[in-house]
PDB file of C-alpha atoms in Angstrom:
ATOM      1  CA  MET A  26     105.406  89.569  81.984  1.00  0.00           C
ATOM      2  CA  CYS A  27     106.183  85.801  82.485  1.00  0.00           C
ATOM      3  CA  ILE A  28     103.946  82.781  81.924  1.00  0.00           C
ATOM      4  CA  ARG A  29     104.606  82.544  85.934  1.00  0.00           C
ATOM      5  CA  ASP A  30     103.793  86.062  86.832  1.00  0.00           C
ATOM      6  CA  ARG A  31     100.207  85.701  84.005  1.00  0.00           C
ATOM      7  CA  TYR A  32      99.529  82.029  85.983  1.00  0.00           C
ATOM      8  CA  GLN A  33      98.743  83.901  89.368  1.00  0.00           C
ATOM      9  CA  ARG A  34      97.119  86.893  87.517  1.00  0.00           C
ATOM     10  CA  ARG A  35      94.438  84.446  86.606  1.00  0.00           C
ATOM     11  CA  VAL A  36      91.664  83.584  88.707  1.00  0.00           C
ATOM     12  CA  HIS A  37      88.829  80.779  87.474  1.00  0.00           C
ATOM     13  CA  GLY A  38      89.967  81.428  83.736  1.00  0.00           C
ATOM     14  CA  ILE A  39      89.629  85.104  84.528  1.00  0.00           C
ATOM     15  CA  LEU A  40      92.132  88.308  84.707  1.00  0.00           C
ATOM     16  CA  MET A  41      92.548  90.649  86.965  1.00  0.00           C
ATOM     17  CA  SER A  42      92.994  93.385  86.569  1.00  0.00           C
ATOM     18  CA  ASN A  43      95.335  94.657  89.110  1.00  0.00           C
ATOM     19  CA  LYS A  44      92.184  97.301  90.791  1.00  0.00           C
ATOM     20  CA  ALA A  45      88.940  94.633  92.315  1.00  0.00           C
ATOM     21  CA  LYS A  46      86.257  96.622  92.469  1.00  0.00           C
ATOM     22  CA  VAL A  47      84.789  97.234  95.506  1.00  0.00           C
ATOM     23  CA  VAL A  48      81.243  95.790  96.263  1.00  0.00           C
ATOM     24  CA  LYS A  49      78.855  97.281  99.369  1.00  0.00           C
ATOM     25  CA  ARG A  50      77.578  94.527  99.759  1.00  0.00           C
ATOM     26  CA  ILE A  51      74.831  92.904 103.602  1.00  0.00           C
ATOM     27  CA  LYS A  52      73.775  89.840 104.768  1.00  0.00           C
ATOM     28  CA  THR A  53      70.625  89.668 107.231  1.00  0.00           C
ATOM     29  CA  PHE A  54      68.699  87.423 108.377  1.00  0.00           C
ATOM     30  CA  GLY A  55      65.457  87.244 109.291  1.00  0.00           C
ATOM     31  CA  LYS A  56      63.524  84.929 110.821  1.00  0.00           C
ATOM     32  CA  LYS A  57      59.296  84.298 112.239  1.00  0.00           C
ATOM     33  CA  LYS A  58      58.054  80.734 113.507  1.00  0.00           C
ATOM     34  CA  ASN A  59      60.214  78.140 111.363  1.00  0.00           C
ATOM     35  CA  ALA A  60      60.391  80.644 108.476  1.00  0.00           C
ATOM     36  CA  LEU A  61      63.900  82.472 107.288  1.00  0.00           C
ATOM     37  CA  ALA A  62      64.604  85.001 105.277  1.00  0.00           C
ATOM     38  CA  VAL A  63      68.379  86.759 104.035  1.00  0.00           C
ATOM     39  CA  ALA A  64      68.114  90.180 102.354  1.00  0.00           C
ATOM     40  CA  THR A  65      71.368  90.479 101.131  1.00  0.00           C
ATOM     41  CA  ILE A  66      71.215  94.547 100.038  1.00  0.00           C
ATOM     42  CA  GLU A  67      73.214  96.028  97.908  1.00  0.00           C
ATOM     43  CA  GLU A  68      74.474  99.214  95.359  1.00  0.00           C
ATOM     44  CA  GLY A  69      71.448  99.194  92.916  1.00  0.00           C
ATOM     45  CA  HIS A  70      69.106 100.399  91.036  1.00  0.00           C
ATOM     46  CA  GLY A  71      66.197  99.833  93.232  1.00  0.00           C
ATOM     47  CA  ASN A  72      64.735  97.014  92.900  1.00  0.00           C
ATOM     48  CA  ILE A  73      63.945  94.214  95.090  1.00  0.00           C
ATOM     49  CA  ARG A  74      62.970  90.644  94.506  1.00  0.00           C
ATOM     50  CA  VAL A  75      61.791  87.510  96.909  1.00  0.00           C
ATOM     51  CA  ASN A  76      63.392  84.332  95.411  1.00  0.00           C
ATOM     52  CA  GLY A  77      64.036  86.453  92.155  1.00  0.00           C
ATOM     53  CA  THR A  78      60.675  87.544  92.086  1.00  0.00           C
ATOM     54  CA  PRO A  79      59.612  91.170  91.529  1.00  0.00           C
ATOM     55  CA  ILE A  80      57.632  92.893  95.022  1.00  0.00           C
ATOM     56  CA  GLN A  81      55.193  93.570  93.766  1.00  0.00           C
ATOM     57  CA  LEU A  82      54.066  89.414  91.733  1.00  0.00           C
ATOM     58  CA  VAL A  83      54.670  88.171  95.794  1.00  0.00           C
ATOM     59  CA  GLU A  84      52.017  85.467  97.226  1.00  0.00           C
ATOM     60  CA  PRO A  85      49.700  86.204  99.000  1.00  0.00           C
ATOM     61  CA  ALA A  86      48.218  90.173  97.636  1.00  0.00           C
ATOM     62  CA  GLY A  87      47.048  90.024 101.338  1.00  0.00           C
ATOM     63  CA  LEU A  88      50.255  90.214 103.103  1.00  0.00           C
ATOM     64  CA  ARG A  89      51.365  92.340 100.000  1.00  0.00           C
ATOM     65  CA  THR A  90      51.103  95.838 102.558  1.00  0.00           C
ATOM     66  CA  LYS A  91      52.863  93.626 104.849  1.00  0.00           C
ATOM     67  CA  LEU A  92      55.822  93.494 102.187  1.00  0.00           C
ATOM     68  CA  TYR A  93      55.999  97.569 101.442  1.00  0.00           C
ATOM     69  CA  GLU A  94      56.535  98.411 105.255  1.00  0.00           C
ATOM     70  CA  PRO A  95      59.382  98.771 105.865  1.00  0.00           C
ATOM     71  CA  VAL A  96      59.713 101.005 102.286  1.00  0.00           C
ATOM     72  CA  LEU A  97      56.270 103.364 102.890  1.00  0.00           C
ATOM     73  CA  ILE A  98      57.695 103.944 106.772  1.00  0.00           C
ATOM     74  CA  LEU A  99      61.248 104.964 105.542  1.00  0.00           C
ATOM     75  CA  GLY A 100      60.274 106.861 102.893  1.00  0.00           C
ATOM     76  CA  GLY A 101      61.124 105.035  98.614  1.00  0.00           C
ATOM     77  CA  GLU A 102      64.627 107.615  98.324  1.00  0.00           C
ATOM     78  CA  ARG A 103      66.448 105.086 100.828  1.00  0.00           C
ATOM     79  CA  PHE A 104      65.948 102.567  98.717  1.00  0.00           C
ATOM     80  CA  LYS A 105      66.395 104.583  95.363  1.00  0.00           C
ATOM     81  CA  ASN A 106      69.666 103.489  94.980  1.00  0.00           C
ATOM     82  CA  LEU A 107      69.833  99.945  96.868  1.00  0.00           C
ATOM     83  CA  ASN A 108      69.132  96.232  95.199  1.00  0.00           C
ATOM     84  CA  ILE A 109      68.179  93.160  97.671  1.00  0.00           C
ATOM     85  CA  ARG A 110      67.416  89.959  96.488  1.00  0.00           C
ATOM     86  CA  VAL A 111      65.387  87.900  99.605  1.00  0.00           C
ATOM     87  CA  LYS A 112      65.413  83.917  99.930  1.00  0.00           C
ATOM     88  CA  VAL A 113      62.689  83.136 101.933  1.00  0.00           C
ATOM     89  CA  ARG A 114      62.709  79.169 102.512  1.00  0.00           C
ATOM     90  CA  GLY A 115      60.662  77.276 105.918  1.00  0.00           C
ATOM     91  CA  GLY A 116      57.271  78.713 107.780  1.00  0.00           C
ATOM     92  CA  GLY A 117      53.429  79.512 106.023  1.00  0.00           C
ATOM     93  CA  GLN A 118      52.586  82.436 103.958  1.00  0.00           C
ATOM     94  CA  THR A 119      52.766  84.965 106.714  1.00  0.00           C
ATOM     95  CA  ALA A 120      55.829  83.186 108.207  1.00  0.00           C
ATOM     96  CA  GLN A 121      57.714  84.260 105.207  1.00  0.00           C
ATOM     97  CA  ILE A 122      56.475  87.349 105.228  1.00  0.00           C
ATOM     98  CA  TYR A 123      57.190  88.423 108.222  1.00  0.00           C
ATOM     99  CA  ALA A 124      60.489  86.549 108.124  1.00  0.00           C
ATOM    100  CA  ILE A 125      61.182  89.088 104.411  1.00  0.00           C
ATOM    101  CA  ARG A 126      60.201  92.658 106.236  1.00  0.00           C
ATOM    102  CA  GLN A 127      62.619  92.232 109.426  1.00  0.00           C
ATOM    103  CA  ALA A 128      65.066  90.782 107.134  1.00  0.00           C
ATOM    104  CA  ILE A 129      65.176  94.216 104.506  1.00  0.00           C
ATOM    105  CA  CYS A 130      64.818  96.367 107.618  1.00  0.00           C
ATOM    106  CA  LYS A 131      67.453  94.822 109.648  1.00  0.00           C
ATOM    107  CA  GLY A 132      69.361  94.933 106.558  1.00  0.00           C
ATOM    108  CA  ILE A 133      68.946  98.604 105.548  1.00  0.00           C
ATOM    109  CA  VAL A 134      69.925  98.816 109.448  1.00  0.00           C
ATOM    110  CA  ALA A 135      73.276  97.869 108.700  1.00  0.00           C
ATOM    111  CA  PHE A 136      74.137  99.458 105.620  1.00  0.00           C
ATOM    112  CA  ASN A 137      73.151 102.558 106.426  1.00  0.00           C
ATOM    113  CA  GLN A 138      75.497 101.874 109.510  1.00  0.00           C
ATOM    114  CA  LYS A 139      78.491  99.788 107.572  1.00  0.00           C
ATOM    115  CA  TYR A 140      78.887 102.053 104.584  1.00  0.00           C
ATOM    116  CA  VAL A 141      76.855 105.502 105.593  1.00  0.00           C
ATOM    117  CA  ASP A 142      76.548 107.077 108.860  1.00  0.00           C
ATOM    118  CA  GLU A 143      75.279 107.077 112.945  1.00  0.00           C
ATOM    119  CA  GLU A 144      72.618 109.297 112.224  1.00  0.00           C
ATOM    120  CA  THR A 145      71.590 108.210 109.605  1.00  0.00           C
ATOM    121  CA  LYS A 146      71.109 104.743 110.538  1.00  0.00           C
ATOM    122  CA  ARG A 147      70.184 106.135 114.167  1.00  0.00           C
ATOM    123  CA  ASN A 148      66.694 107.874 112.436  1.00  0.00           C
ATOM    124  CA  ILE A 149      66.006 104.728 110.151  1.00  0.00           C
ATOM    125  CA  LYS A 150      66.475 102.262 113.640  1.00  0.00           C
ATOM    126  CA  GLU A 151      63.571 104.925 115.387  1.00  0.00           C
ATOM    127  CA  LEU A 152      61.186 105.628 112.738  1.00  0.00           C
ATOM    128  CA  ILE A 153      61.258 101.880 112.971  1.00  0.00           C
ATOM    129  CA  LEU A 154      60.704 100.011 115.570  1.00  0.00           C
ATOM    130  CA  GLN A 155      57.949 103.868 116.762  1.00  0.00           C
ATOM    131  CA  TYR A 156      56.379 101.971 114.015  1.00  0.00           C
ATOM    132  CA  ASP A 157      56.743  97.730 114.907  1.00  0.00           C
ATOM    133  CA  ARG A 158      59.318  96.479 117.182  1.00  0.00           C
ATOM    134  CA  THR A 159      59.453  93.297 115.479  1.00  0.00           C
ATOM    135  CA  MET A 160      60.816  94.501 112.887  1.00  0.00           C
ATOM    136  CA  LEU A 161      63.838  94.931 114.514  1.00  0.00           C
ATOM    137  CA  VAL A 162      63.699  91.872 116.703  1.00  0.00           C
ATOM    138  CA  ALA A 163      62.669  88.616 116.361  1.00  0.00           C
ATOM    139  CA  ASP A 164      59.914  86.808 118.779  1.00  0.00           C
ATOM    140  CA  SER A 165      60.844  84.683 120.367  1.00  0.00           C
ATOM    141  CA  ARG A 166      57.743  82.423 120.607  1.00  0.00           C
ATOM    142  CA  ARG A 167      58.071  79.043 119.538  1.00  0.00           C
ATOM    143  CA  CYS A 168      55.778  74.762 119.184  1.00  0.00           C
ATOM    144  CA  GLU A 169      55.885  73.966 122.629  1.00  0.00           C
ATOM    145  CA  PRO A 170      56.812  70.138 121.922  1.00  0.00           C
ATOM    146  CA  LYS A 171      54.263  67.211 122.483  1.00  0.00           C
ATOM    147  CA  LYS A 172      54.184  65.601 125.197  1.00  0.00           C
ATOM    148  CA  TYR A 173      52.852  61.896 126.121  1.00  0.00           C
ATOM    149  CA  GLY A 174      49.501  61.417 127.699  1.00  0.00           C
ATOM    150  CA  GLY A 175      48.241  63.470 125.136  1.00  0.00           C
ATOM    151  CA  HIS A 176      46.569  64.602 121.989  1.00  0.00           C
ATOM    152  CA  GLY A 177      49.043  67.332 122.176  1.00  0.00           C
ATOM    153  CA  ALA A 178      51.285  69.699 124.186  1.00  0.00           C
ATOM    154  CA  ARG A 179      48.615  70.472 126.080  1.00  0.00           C
ATOM    155  CA  ALA A 180      46.014  68.807 126.227  1.00  0.00           C
ATOM    156  CA  ARG A 181      45.791  65.748 128.395  1.00  0.00           C
ATOM    157  CA  ARG A 182      43.571  62.475 126.998  1.00  0.00           C
ATOM    158  CA  GLN A 183      39.526  62.420 128.758  1.00  0.00           C
ATOM    159  CA  LYS A 184      39.581  60.569 132.271  1.00  0.00           C
ATOM    160  CA  SER A 185      35.717  58.210 132.147  1.00  0.00           C
ATOM    161  CA  TYR A 186      35.347  57.108 135.605  1.00  0.00           C
ATOM    162  CA  ARG A 187      32.412  54.331 134.291  1.00  0.00           C
TER     163      ARG A 187
END
């Protein structure tokens, strides 16, 4: 092997092998108000992390059950061989929880469509839609902008006649 061939096979200081390992990975997003969650789903050992912390430690604790809903609806068997990493930003605590939940559900459906089969994807989608449609479909409602002549979007200043 000549020097030029060795240089071409070297990428960022790592000698690449002839066969690259194919990683089954899907990226999906979920939105709620101003919160945006991006979920990366790949083959693994059943780890679910939100901003680097395990799903069991996500705050607030009262809304933690909302994060468990995809696992409870679909069953733990579907999540056993998947690693899910979610990055979320923007919005408030409740909006972030709903965005995470949506990103996970959309990711599971997309992963099964791409790497498993269409029948499994259809079954999963039906289960989720029967429970709650907002787990797959984003809520399009947004905050109405403030207008002049008042304190908010609709409220006007009180008029005095005397």
